[in-house]
Short mmCIF file of C-alpha atoms and ligand atoms in Angstrom, two decimals:
data_model
loop_
_atom_site.label_atom_id
_atom_site.label_comp_id
_atom_site.label_asym_id
_atom_site.label_seq_id
_atom_site.Cartn_x
_atom_site.Cartn_y
_atom_site.Cartn_z
CA MET L 1 18.62 -5.79 37.94
CA GLU L 2 19.36 -4.12 41.41
CA GLY L 3 20.71 -1.15 39.06
CA VAL L 4 16.97 -0.88 37.08
CA GLU L 5 15.90 -0.44 40.82
CA ARG L 6 17.75 2.59 41.27
CA GLU L 7 17.48 3.50 37.92
CA ARG L 8 13.29 3.90 38.38
CA ARG L 9 13.87 5.54 41.60
CA ASN L 10 16.06 7.53 39.87
CA ARG L 11 13.74 8.70 37.65
CA TYR L 12 11.99 12.20 38.98
CA THR L 13 13.66 15.18 40.89
CA THR L 14 12.22 18.09 42.08
CA VAL L 15 11.53 21.79 40.34
CA SER L 16 10.46 24.59 42.36
CA ILE L 17 7.79 26.81 40.84
CA PRO L 18 6.11 29.47 42.74
CA VAL L 19 2.89 28.35 44.55
CA PRO L 20 0.66 31.02 42.64
CA LEU L 21 2.00 29.77 39.13
CA TYR L 22 1.32 26.21 40.25
CA GLU L 23 -2.26 27.00 41.41
CA ARG L 24 -3.10 28.47 38.35
CA ILE L 25 -1.56 25.51 36.29
CA LYS L 26 -4.16 24.01 38.28
CA SER L 27 -7.33 25.36 37.46
CA LEU L 28 -5.74 25.56 34.29
CA ILE L 29 -5.46 21.62 33.53
CA ALA L 30 -9.23 20.59 35.09
CA GLY L 31 -11.37 19.08 33.32
CA THR L 32 -8.38 18.22 30.98
CA GLY L 33 -6.34 15.18 30.17
CA PHE L 34 -3.88 15.68 31.95
CA THR L 35 -4.07 14.18 35.81
CA SER L 36 -1.48 16.93 37.69
CA VAL L 37 0.74 19.84 37.46
CA SER L 38 3.97 17.35 37.61
CA GLN L 39 2.76 15.88 34.09
CA PHE L 40 2.16 18.84 32.13
CA VAL L 41 5.07 20.96 33.09
CA THR L 42 6.69 17.98 32.02
CA TYR L 43 4.74 18.12 28.78
CA VAL L 44 5.17 21.93 28.23
CA LEU L 45 8.91 21.53 29.00
CA ARG L 46 9.34 19.00 26.70
CA ASP L 47 8.06 20.70 23.74
CA ILE L 48 10.36 24.74 24.26
CA VAL L 49 13.23 22.50 25.69
CA SER L 50 13.06 19.80 22.07
CA GLU L 51 12.86 23.56 19.54
CA MET L 52 15.46 25.04 21.29
CA GLU L 53 17.48 21.79 20.95
CA LYS L 54 17.45 21.73 17.31
CA GLN L 55 19.14 24.62 16.67
CA LYS L 56 22.07 22.69 17.66
CA VAL L 57 21.96 20.86 15.06
CA GLN L 58 25.38 19.22 13.72
CA ASP L 59 25.93 18.26 9.73
CA ALA L 60 26.42 15.05 9.33
CA VAL L 61 27.84 14.92 5.84
CA SER L 62 31.34 16.91 4.13
CA GLU L 63 31.66 18.29 0.56
CA GLU L 64 33.71 16.39 -0.48
CA GLU L 65 30.86 13.47 0.97
CA ARG L 66 27.78 15.34 -0.25
CA LYS L 67 29.89 15.73 -3.75
CA GLU L 68 29.54 11.98 -3.50
CA ILE L 69 25.91 11.93 -2.78
CA VAL L 70 25.04 14.15 -5.31
CA GLU L 71 26.74 11.41 -8.28
CA LYS L 72 25.32 8.66 -7.04
CA LEU L 73 21.50 10.24 -6.63
CA ARG L 74 22.42 11.84 -10.48
CA ARG L 75 23.48 8.15 -11.44
CA LEU L 76 20.65 6.47 -9.82
CA GLY L 77 17.91 9.05 -11.25
CA TYR L 78 16.15 11.16 -8.42
CA LEU L 79 18.45 14.61 -9.44
CA MET Q 1 15.21 22.99 6.06
CA ALA Q 2 14.91 19.13 5.93
CA ALA Q 3 13.34 18.07 10.22
CA PRO Q 4 17.32 17.74 11.98
CA PRO Q 5 17.86 14.33 13.30
CA HIS Q 6 15.72 12.63 16.36
CA GLY Q 7 18.73 13.07 18.84
CA GLY Q 8 20.48 16.19 17.58
CA ARG Q 9 23.13 14.50 15.03
CA LEU Q 10 22.33 11.84 12.07
CA VAL Q 11 24.04 8.24 13.34
CA ASN Q 12 26.68 6.79 11.25
CA ARG Q 13 28.68 3.69 12.37
CA VAL Q 14 29.34 2.84 8.37
CA ALA Q 15 32.91 1.98 8.17
CA ARG Q 16 34.29 2.63 4.98
CA GLY Q 17 37.51 2.55 3.83
CA ALA Q 18 40.84 1.34 5.83
CA ARG Q 19 38.41 1.42 8.57
CA ALA Q 20 36.79 -0.94 7.34
CA GLU Q 21 40.04 -3.05 5.82
CA ARG Q 22 40.87 -3.56 9.39
CA LEU Q 23 37.72 -4.33 10.87
CA ALA Q 24 37.11 -6.53 8.34
CA GLY Q 25 40.67 -8.39 10.07
CA GLU Q 26 39.18 -8.42 13.58
CA ALA Q 27 36.03 -9.67 12.66
CA ASN Q 28 37.96 -13.41 11.68
CA ASP Q 29 39.81 -12.90 15.22
CA VAL Q 30 36.45 -13.00 17.66
CA PRO Q 31 33.23 -14.84 18.07
CA THR Q 32 30.53 -14.70 16.04
CA ILE Q 33 27.31 -14.68 16.43
CA GLU Q 34 24.70 -15.24 13.53
CA LEU Q 35 22.15 -13.59 12.95
CA SER Q 36 18.46 -13.81 10.88
CA GLU Q 37 17.67 -11.47 8.44
CA VAL Q 38 15.97 -8.97 11.04
CA GLN Q 39 18.37 -8.84 12.97
CA ALA Q 40 21.13 -7.70 10.12
CA TYR Q 41 18.75 -5.42 8.94
CA ASP Q 42 18.60 -3.42 11.96
CA VAL Q 43 21.92 -3.04 11.98
CA ALA Q 44 22.49 -1.57 8.73
CA ASN Q 45 19.64 0.60 9.83
CA ILE Q 46 22.04 1.35 13.05
CA ALA Q 47 24.70 2.18 11.55
CA HIS Q 48 22.92 4.55 8.47
CA GLY Q 49 20.95 6.46 11.14
CA VAL Q 50 18.09 5.14 10.26
CA TYR Q 51 17.74 4.66 13.87
CA SER Q 52 19.41 7.85 15.42
CA PRO Q 53 20.12 8.41 18.08
CA LEU Q 54 20.51 4.43 18.95
CA GLU Q 55 24.48 3.68 18.18
CA GLY Q 56 23.73 -0.36 18.77
CA PHE Q 57 21.33 -2.67 20.36
CA LEU Q 58 19.13 -1.21 23.73
CA THR Q 59 21.12 -1.53 27.30
CA GLU Q 60 18.68 -2.78 30.20
CA ASN Q 61 18.27 1.13 31.20
CA ASP Q 62 17.01 1.51 27.76
CA TYR Q 63 15.37 -1.08 27.56
CA VAL Q 64 13.10 -0.51 30.48
CA SER Q 65 13.10 2.84 29.61
CA VAL Q 66 11.65 2.15 26.56
CA LEU Q 67 9.03 0.00 27.76
CA LYS Q 68 7.92 1.71 30.57
CA GLU Q 69 7.19 5.14 29.44
CA GLY Q 70 7.97 4.99 25.35
CA ARG Q 71 11.35 7.05 26.14
CA LEU Q 72 15.14 6.66 26.36
CA SER Q 73 16.60 6.88 28.94
CA ASN Q 74 17.95 10.15 27.82
CA ASP Q 75 14.30 11.05 27.98
CA LEU Q 76 14.22 11.16 24.05
CA PRO Q 77 10.82 9.61 22.32
CA TRP Q 78 11.32 6.26 21.41
CA THR Q 79 8.37 3.67 21.38
CA ILE Q 80 9.75 0.40 19.64
CA PRO Q 81 13.27 -1.97 21.77
CA VAL Q 82 15.45 -2.74 18.72
CA VAL Q 83 16.84 -5.50 20.38
CA LEU Q 84 19.74 -8.19 19.76
CA ASP Q 85 18.73 -11.88 21.39
CA VAL Q 86 21.08 -14.21 21.99
CA GLU Q 87 21.70 -17.81 23.84
CA GLN Q 88 22.54 -17.80 27.59
CA PRO Q 89 25.76 -19.27 28.24
CA LEU Q 90 27.01 -17.11 24.88
CA ALA Q 91 25.53 -13.85 27.02
CA ARG Q 92 27.98 -14.09 29.78
CA GLU Q 93 30.35 -15.81 28.17
CA LEU Q 94 31.43 -12.50 25.64
CA LEU Q 95 29.61 -9.93 28.30
CA GLY Q 96 32.77 -6.98 27.62
CA SER Q 97 34.08 -7.75 24.42
CA ASP Q 98 33.68 -7.22 20.40
CA VAL Q 99 31.87 -10.09 18.61
CA ALA Q 100 31.52 -10.10 14.53
CA LEU Q 101 27.95 -9.73 12.96
CA SER Q 102 27.25 -12.51 10.15
CA LEU Q 103 24.33 -12.61 8.28
CA ASN Q 104 23.87 -16.05 6.24
CA GLY Q 105 27.87 -16.84 7.36
CA VAL Q 106 29.08 -13.60 5.69
CA ARG Q 107 30.64 -11.44 8.44
CA PHE Q 108 29.42 -7.50 7.68
CA ALA Q 109 29.36 -5.46 11.35
CA ILE Q 110 31.28 -5.89 14.68
CA MET Q 111 29.36 -5.05 17.55
CA ASN Q 112 30.46 -4.49 21.42
CA ILE Q 113 28.67 -6.34 23.82
CA GLU Q 114 28.48 -3.52 26.65
CA ASP Q 115 25.23 -4.99 28.41
CA ALA Q 116 23.74 -8.63 28.63
CA TYR Q 117 20.23 -8.95 30.81
CA VAL Q 118 17.47 -11.29 30.96
CA TRP Q 119 14.11 -10.46 28.89
CA ASP Q 120 10.42 -11.53 29.72
CA LYS Q 121 8.80 -10.95 25.96
CA LYS Q 122 5.50 -11.78 27.61
CA GLU Q 123 5.97 -8.18 29.12
CA MET Q 124 7.29 -7.10 26.41
CA ALA Q 125 5.03 -7.88 24.14
CA ALA Q 126 2.28 -6.63 26.53
CA LYS Q 127 3.59 -3.48 26.17
CA VAL Q 128 4.50 -2.19 23.13
CA PHE Q 129 2.03 -4.06 21.03
CA GLY Q 130 -0.81 -3.73 24.23
CA THR Q 131 -1.44 -6.99 24.30
CA ALA Q 132 0.73 -10.72 24.23
CA ASP Q 133 -1.91 -12.83 22.27
CA PRO Q 134 -0.21 -14.98 20.19
CA SER Q 135 -2.25 -14.69 17.23
CA HIS Q 136 -1.23 -11.33 16.99
CA PRO Q 137 2.18 -11.53 14.23
CA GLY Q 138 4.13 -8.51 16.31
CA VAL Q 139 4.21 -10.71 18.75
CA GLN Q 140 4.57 -14.08 17.39
CA LEU Q 141 7.21 -12.51 15.63
CA VAL Q 142 8.55 -11.93 20.09
CA MET Q 143 7.75 -15.08 20.74
CA SER Q 144 9.72 -16.63 17.81
CA SER Q 145 12.40 -15.39 18.68
CA LYS Q 146 15.21 -17.51 20.91
CA GLY Q 147 17.67 -16.53 22.64
CA GLN Q 148 16.43 -15.38 27.08
CA VAL Q 149 19.56 -12.94 27.11
CA LEU Q 150 19.16 -9.41 25.12
CA VAL Q 151 22.71 -7.84 24.39
CA GLY Q 152 22.97 -3.98 24.42
CA GLY Q 153 26.55 -2.17 22.99
CA LYS Q 154 27.43 0.11 19.98
CA VAL Q 155 27.41 -1.42 16.11
CA GLU Q 156 30.10 -0.69 13.59
CA GLN Q 157 29.06 -2.05 9.81
CA PHE Q 158 32.05 -2.64 7.51
CA VAL Q 159 30.36 -4.31 4.57
CA GLU Q 160 27.06 -3.40 2.90
CA LEU Q 161 24.12 -5.56 3.38
CA PRO Q 162 22.25 -6.64 -0.20
CA GLU Q 163 19.27 -4.77 -1.35
CA PRO Q 164 17.22 -6.66 -4.13
CA PHE Q 165 16.45 -2.96 -4.68
CA GLU Q 166 19.09 -1.58 -5.06
CA ARG Q 167 17.77 1.16 -7.65
CA TYR Q 168 15.13 2.03 -4.73
CA ARG Q 169 18.17 2.04 -1.31
CA LEU Q 170 18.67 5.27 -0.20
CA TRP Q 171 19.80 6.34 3.82
CA PRO Q 172 19.05 9.77 5.91
CA LYS Q 173 21.80 11.73 4.57
CA GLU Q 174 21.64 10.20 1.03
CA THR Q 175 18.03 11.17 0.97
CA ARG Q 176 18.56 14.40 3.53
CA VAL Q 177 21.39 15.73 0.41
CA LEU Q 178 17.80 14.76 -1.59
CA PHE Q 179 15.82 17.71 -0.51
CA GLU Q 180 17.99 20.18 0.04
CA GLN Q 181 18.81 20.00 -3.82
CA LEU Q 182 15.69 20.26 -4.35
CA GLY Q 183 14.70 22.78 -2.67
CA TRP Q 184 12.30 20.68 -0.79
CA ARG Q 185 11.51 22.43 2.91
CA THR Q 186 8.84 20.57 3.71
CA ILE Q 187 9.02 16.98 2.69
CA ALA Q 188 5.66 14.05 3.81
CA ALA Q 189 6.86 10.45 4.83
CA PHE Q 190 4.26 7.95 3.65
CA GLN Q 191 4.60 4.58 5.14
CA THR Q 192 3.08 1.75 3.38
CA ARG Q 193 3.61 -2.31 3.60
CA ASN Q 194 0.56 -1.85 0.77
CA ALA Q 195 0.45 -2.06 -2.96
CA PRO Q 196 -1.38 1.42 -3.84
CA HIS Q 197 -5.28 1.65 -3.92
CA MET Q 198 -7.26 5.21 -4.54
CA GLY Q 199 -7.38 5.85 -0.73
CA HIS Q 200 -3.42 5.98 -0.57
CA GLU Q 201 -3.57 7.80 -4.01
CA TYR Q 202 -6.01 10.29 -2.58
CA ILE Q 203 -4.36 10.58 1.09
CA MET Q 204 -1.21 11.16 -0.46
CA LYS Q 205 -1.98 14.13 -2.58
CA SER Q 206 -3.91 15.63 -0.20
CA ALA Q 207 -0.90 15.84 1.98
CA LEU Q 208 1.25 17.13 -0.67
CA SER Q 209 -0.99 19.59 -1.71
CA PHE Q 210 0.15 21.43 1.45
CA VAL Q 211 4.12 20.43 1.56
CA ASP Q 212 7.00 21.03 -1.13
CA GLY Q 213 7.40 17.57 -1.84
CA LEU Q 214 6.15 13.59 -0.80
CA LEU Q 215 8.62 10.72 0.66
CA ILE Q 216 7.48 7.56 -0.38
CA ASN Q 217 8.69 4.95 1.46
CA PRO Q 218 7.53 1.91 1.81
CA LEU Q 219 7.98 -1.31 4.21
CA VAL Q 220 10.18 -3.75 2.09
CA GLY Q 221 11.09 -7.52 4.32
CA TRP Q 222 9.54 -9.31 6.46
CA LYS Q 223 5.69 -9.32 6.97
CA LYS Q 224 2.74 -11.78 8.37
CA PRO Q 225 1.38 -14.10 5.29
CA GLY Q 226 -1.20 -12.20 2.95
CA ASP Q 227 0.31 -9.26 3.06
CA PHE Q 228 1.65 -7.72 -0.13
CA ARG Q 229 5.42 -9.13 -1.46
CA ASP Q 230 7.31 -7.11 -1.46
CA GLU Q 231 8.16 -7.12 -5.04
CA ALA Q 232 4.20 -6.33 -5.71
CA ILE Q 233 4.48 -2.90 -3.77
CA VAL Q 234 7.69 -1.57 -6.02
CA THR Q 235 6.94 -2.50 -8.87
CA ALA Q 236 3.07 -1.52 -8.52
CA TYR Q 237 3.79 1.93 -6.55
CA GLU Q 238 6.36 1.92 -10.56
CA ALA Q 239 3.09 2.56 -12.64
CA LEU Q 240 0.87 4.82 -10.00
CA LEU Q 241 3.93 6.82 -9.93
CA ASN Q 242 5.05 6.88 -14.01
CA ASN Q 243 0.58 7.47 -14.82
CA TYR Q 244 0.13 9.82 -11.62
CA PHE Q 245 2.02 11.58 -10.01
CA PRO Q 246 4.07 14.86 -11.10
CA ARG Q 247 7.85 13.74 -11.53
CA GLN Q 248 9.67 16.20 -9.06
CA SER Q 249 6.46 16.11 -6.49
CA TYR Q 250 7.78 12.51 -5.07
CA VAL Q 251 11.19 10.47 -3.74
CA PHE Q 252 10.09 6.79 -3.50
CA SER Q 253 12.60 4.36 -1.80
CA VAL Q 254 12.22 1.59 0.26
CA LEU Q 255 13.25 0.76 3.57
CA ARG Q 256 14.81 -2.47 4.82
CA MET Q 257 12.26 -3.15 8.32
CA PRO Q 258 10.11 -5.24 10.10
CA MET Q 259 6.57 -4.29 10.06
CA ARG Q 260 6.04 -5.54 13.61
CA TYR Q 261 1.73 -4.43 13.41
CA ALA Q 262 1.55 -2.36 17.19
CA GLY Q 263 -0.31 0.06 15.74
CA PRO Q 264 0.13 3.44 18.16
CA ARG Q 265 4.41 2.48 19.12
CA GLU Q 266 4.56 1.80 16.21
CA ALA Q 267 2.84 4.54 14.30
CA VAL Q 268 5.25 6.96 16.62
CA HIS Q 269 8.09 5.19 15.67
CA HIS Q 270 7.44 5.33 12.04
CA ALA Q 271 7.27 9.16 12.37
CA ILE Q 272 10.61 9.27 13.90
CA VAL Q 273 12.48 7.16 11.00
CA ARG Q 274 11.24 9.33 8.92
CA LYS Q 275 12.27 12.50 10.04
CA ASN Q 276 15.76 10.25 10.35
CA PHE Q 277 14.98 10.97 6.68
CA GLY Q 278 14.28 14.73 6.60
CA ALA Q 279 10.87 14.42 6.36
CA THR Q 280 9.45 17.20 8.42
CA HIS Q 281 5.65 15.43 8.14
CA MET Q 282 4.42 12.49 9.08
CA ILE Q 283 0.59 10.68 6.94
CA VAL Q 284 -0.88 9.19 9.78
CA GLY Q 285 -3.95 7.26 8.19
CA ARG Q 286 -6.84 4.61 9.79
CA ASP Q 287 -5.70 2.03 11.55
CA HIS Q 288 -1.61 2.74 11.07
CA ALA Q 289 0.58 0.02 11.31
CA GLY Q 290 -2.53 -1.73 13.07
CA VAL Q 291 -3.81 -5.39 12.65
CA GLU Q 292 -6.67 -6.70 12.58
CA GLY Q 293 -9.13 -6.01 15.59
CA PHE Q 294 -6.21 -4.83 17.47
CA TYR Q 295 -6.79 -1.15 18.28
CA GLY Q 296 -9.22 0.85 17.89
CA PRO Q 297 -9.38 2.91 14.10
CA TYR Q 298 -8.08 6.07 15.64
CA ASP Q 299 -5.61 4.82 18.37
CA ALA Q 300 -2.38 6.19 17.11
CA TRP Q 301 -3.73 10.07 16.79
CA LYS Q 302 -3.93 9.36 20.62
CA GLU Q 303 -0.65 8.38 20.59
CA PHE Q 304 0.34 11.47 19.16
CA GLU Q 305 0.14 13.00 22.04
CA LYS Q 306 1.61 11.87 24.48
CA TYR Q 307 5.14 13.34 22.26
CA PRO Q 308 4.78 17.40 21.88
CA ASP Q 309 8.74 16.80 21.05
CA LEU Q 310 8.20 14.40 18.34
CA GLY Q 311 10.28 16.97 15.81
CA ILE Q 312 8.11 16.11 13.23
CA THR Q 313 4.53 16.73 12.86
CA PRO Q 314 2.25 14.35 11.88
CA LEU Q 315 -0.67 14.81 9.63
CA PHE Q 316 -3.42 13.09 10.55
CA LEU Q 317 -5.87 11.90 7.58
CA ARG Q 318 -9.07 10.02 7.41
CA GLU Q 319 -9.75 6.60 6.11
CA ALA Q 320 -10.94 8.24 1.72
CA PHE Q 321 -13.51 6.78 -0.11
CA TYR Q 322 -15.64 6.67 -3.39
CA CYS Q 323 -18.57 8.99 -3.29
CA SER Q 324 -21.27 8.49 -6.00
CA LYS Q 325 -22.29 12.26 -6.04
CA CYS Q 326 -19.36 13.54 -5.03
CA GLY Q 327 -17.99 12.07 -8.07
CA GLY Q 328 -15.11 10.82 -6.49
CA ILE Q 329 -12.25 10.19 -3.75
CA VAL Q 330 -13.75 11.92 -0.91
CA ASN Q 331 -13.89 11.48 3.42
CA GLU Q 332 -16.06 11.91 6.15
CA LYS Q 333 -15.13 15.19 6.64
CA ILE Q 334 -15.78 16.88 3.53
CA CYS Q 335 -18.49 14.38 1.71
CA PRO Q 336 -22.27 15.18 3.59
CA HIS Q 337 -23.57 12.15 1.39
CA ASP Q 338 -25.35 8.95 2.96
CA GLU Q 339 -23.67 5.14 2.83
CA SER Q 340 -26.34 4.40 -0.31
CA TYR Q 341 -23.35 6.40 -2.45
CA ARG Q 342 -20.43 5.43 -1.23
CA VAL Q 343 -17.90 2.57 -1.64
CA ARG Q 344 -15.62 1.41 0.97
CA ILE Q 345 -12.09 0.47 -0.84
CA SER Q 346 -11.63 -2.44 1.29
CA GLY Q 347 -8.09 -4.16 0.47
CA THR Q 348 -9.67 -7.75 0.80
CA GLU Q 349 -11.67 -6.96 -1.61
CA ILE Q 350 -8.79 -5.80 -3.53
CA ARG Q 351 -6.85 -8.92 -2.83
CA LYS Q 352 -9.49 -11.07 -3.60
CA ALA Q 353 -10.08 -9.88 -6.98
CA LEU Q 354 -6.54 -10.03 -7.33
CA LEU Q 355 -6.56 -13.50 -6.91
CA ARG Q 356 -9.78 -14.43 -9.28
CA GLY Q 357 -7.85 -12.77 -11.50
CA GLU Q 358 -10.05 -9.65 -12.27
CA VAL Q 359 -9.42 -6.32 -12.65
CA PRO Q 360 -10.37 -4.07 -9.07
CA PRO Q 361 -13.07 -1.63 -10.00
CA PRO Q 362 -11.63 1.48 -10.57
CA THR Q 363 -13.06 3.26 -7.61
CA MET Q 364 -10.95 0.63 -5.70
CA MET Q 365 -7.57 0.88 -7.73
CA ARG Q 366 -5.86 2.54 -10.89
CA PRO Q 367 -6.48 0.05 -13.95
CA GLU Q 368 -2.60 0.63 -14.37
CA VAL Q 369 -1.50 -0.72 -10.84
CA ALA Q 370 -4.52 -3.70 -11.60
CA ARG Q 371 -3.08 -4.39 -14.83
CA VAL Q 372 0.57 -4.76 -13.15
CA LEU Q 373 -0.32 -6.68 -9.83
CA LEU Q 374 -2.93 -9.04 -12.66
CA SER Q 375 0.90 -10.00 -14.08
CA MET Q 376 2.71 -10.90 -11.32
CA ARG Q 377 0.16 -12.44 -9.72
CA ASP Q 378 1.18 -15.89 -8.14
CA LYS Q 379 3.44 -13.79 -6.19
CA LEU Q 380 1.04 -11.48 -5.05
CA PHE Q 381 1.23 -12.65 -1.88
CA VAL Q 382 3.68 -13.29 1.73
ZN1 ZN I 401 -20.26 12.79 -1.18
#
């Protein structure tokens, strides 16, 4: 349980951004669903980071396994 | 190209050949936990990458994070806790060691118990379902679990579990190869727990109009009383697809996963799972994965706003109905006519008609579908 408390405290960290950018974001999000600059920045970063992570995808099946799968798919009538 | 798996790598915890034999031998020498059917098929889903990036049941860090943030502790979106509950004395004894997992007395997987922690079922229900009301069928399922302790840790499966619809069982690595072979780059997944009516057909075809193909993927397994039985769903789909869908436009396969009726959170879960199968788009309809009286009709749509990093695009499709003035199945967005022209496609009315032995109106259900359902009249519902 102690570990969980520590985990909670460690959920957030600080990243520096220029003050004028902070102000721009603040006025941009006024009246939108975003309640803070941090929330907005987190949202935007998740969007971008997940796109970039797509480049690093690993292929799961070997050539041999692919052949086996195609064989099975043929047998079942999918191909 | 199919969507990359959630977390970037398709999990494979299925042992084959010599390794499977070795694990089967080991399983005889360690304590065994007998699982329920729901738990056992969760193991199979983990092992075959349906729940990628999960490699086992959630440890406490992930469990807490999923409840609180709707994300795993590594920040990846994850909304439904995949957990294993056991009796307390057993958990303490087993911490740090390997156990065998069995279903109906047959050992089929090994699990390393990395973590054991007390859970608050009510808290879990409140966070996941948005309610702890015991009349909610998903809450009931959680409350009926007997173990006071959750155990987390990786699993490895060495025997396949039985599947009554073997002919329609495809795992993520198989659908991925299939989509590649078919040359599909965009795939819309359709989740269902129902026999198909005209509204479902309309929604699937709306999506199909602008993607390469459909993954029609009904859930089989645990459902609440009154829902269609698995056999009814599969047979009804065969009738619909054979008569009304171009053969090259869809892949039909079943997924053995319990319905939890968790509405918004489950809609996101359904999307993540279909992303692992390679789908690029997820059809999200009215009251997706909901249950009468607990969620707003379009709450699930809003839930997706929290996840810019989901990696699968939701297709929000409105409820379809028949309009006699338009002369076909339409939706709110494209039909300008008032209620007097409109016939709602009501699941409840369809059920009632079938139970009376009558064919539901053709504005609601295809006659070919209705006929096969009527032929299994005593075995239609859970
Ligand atoms: Zn109309």
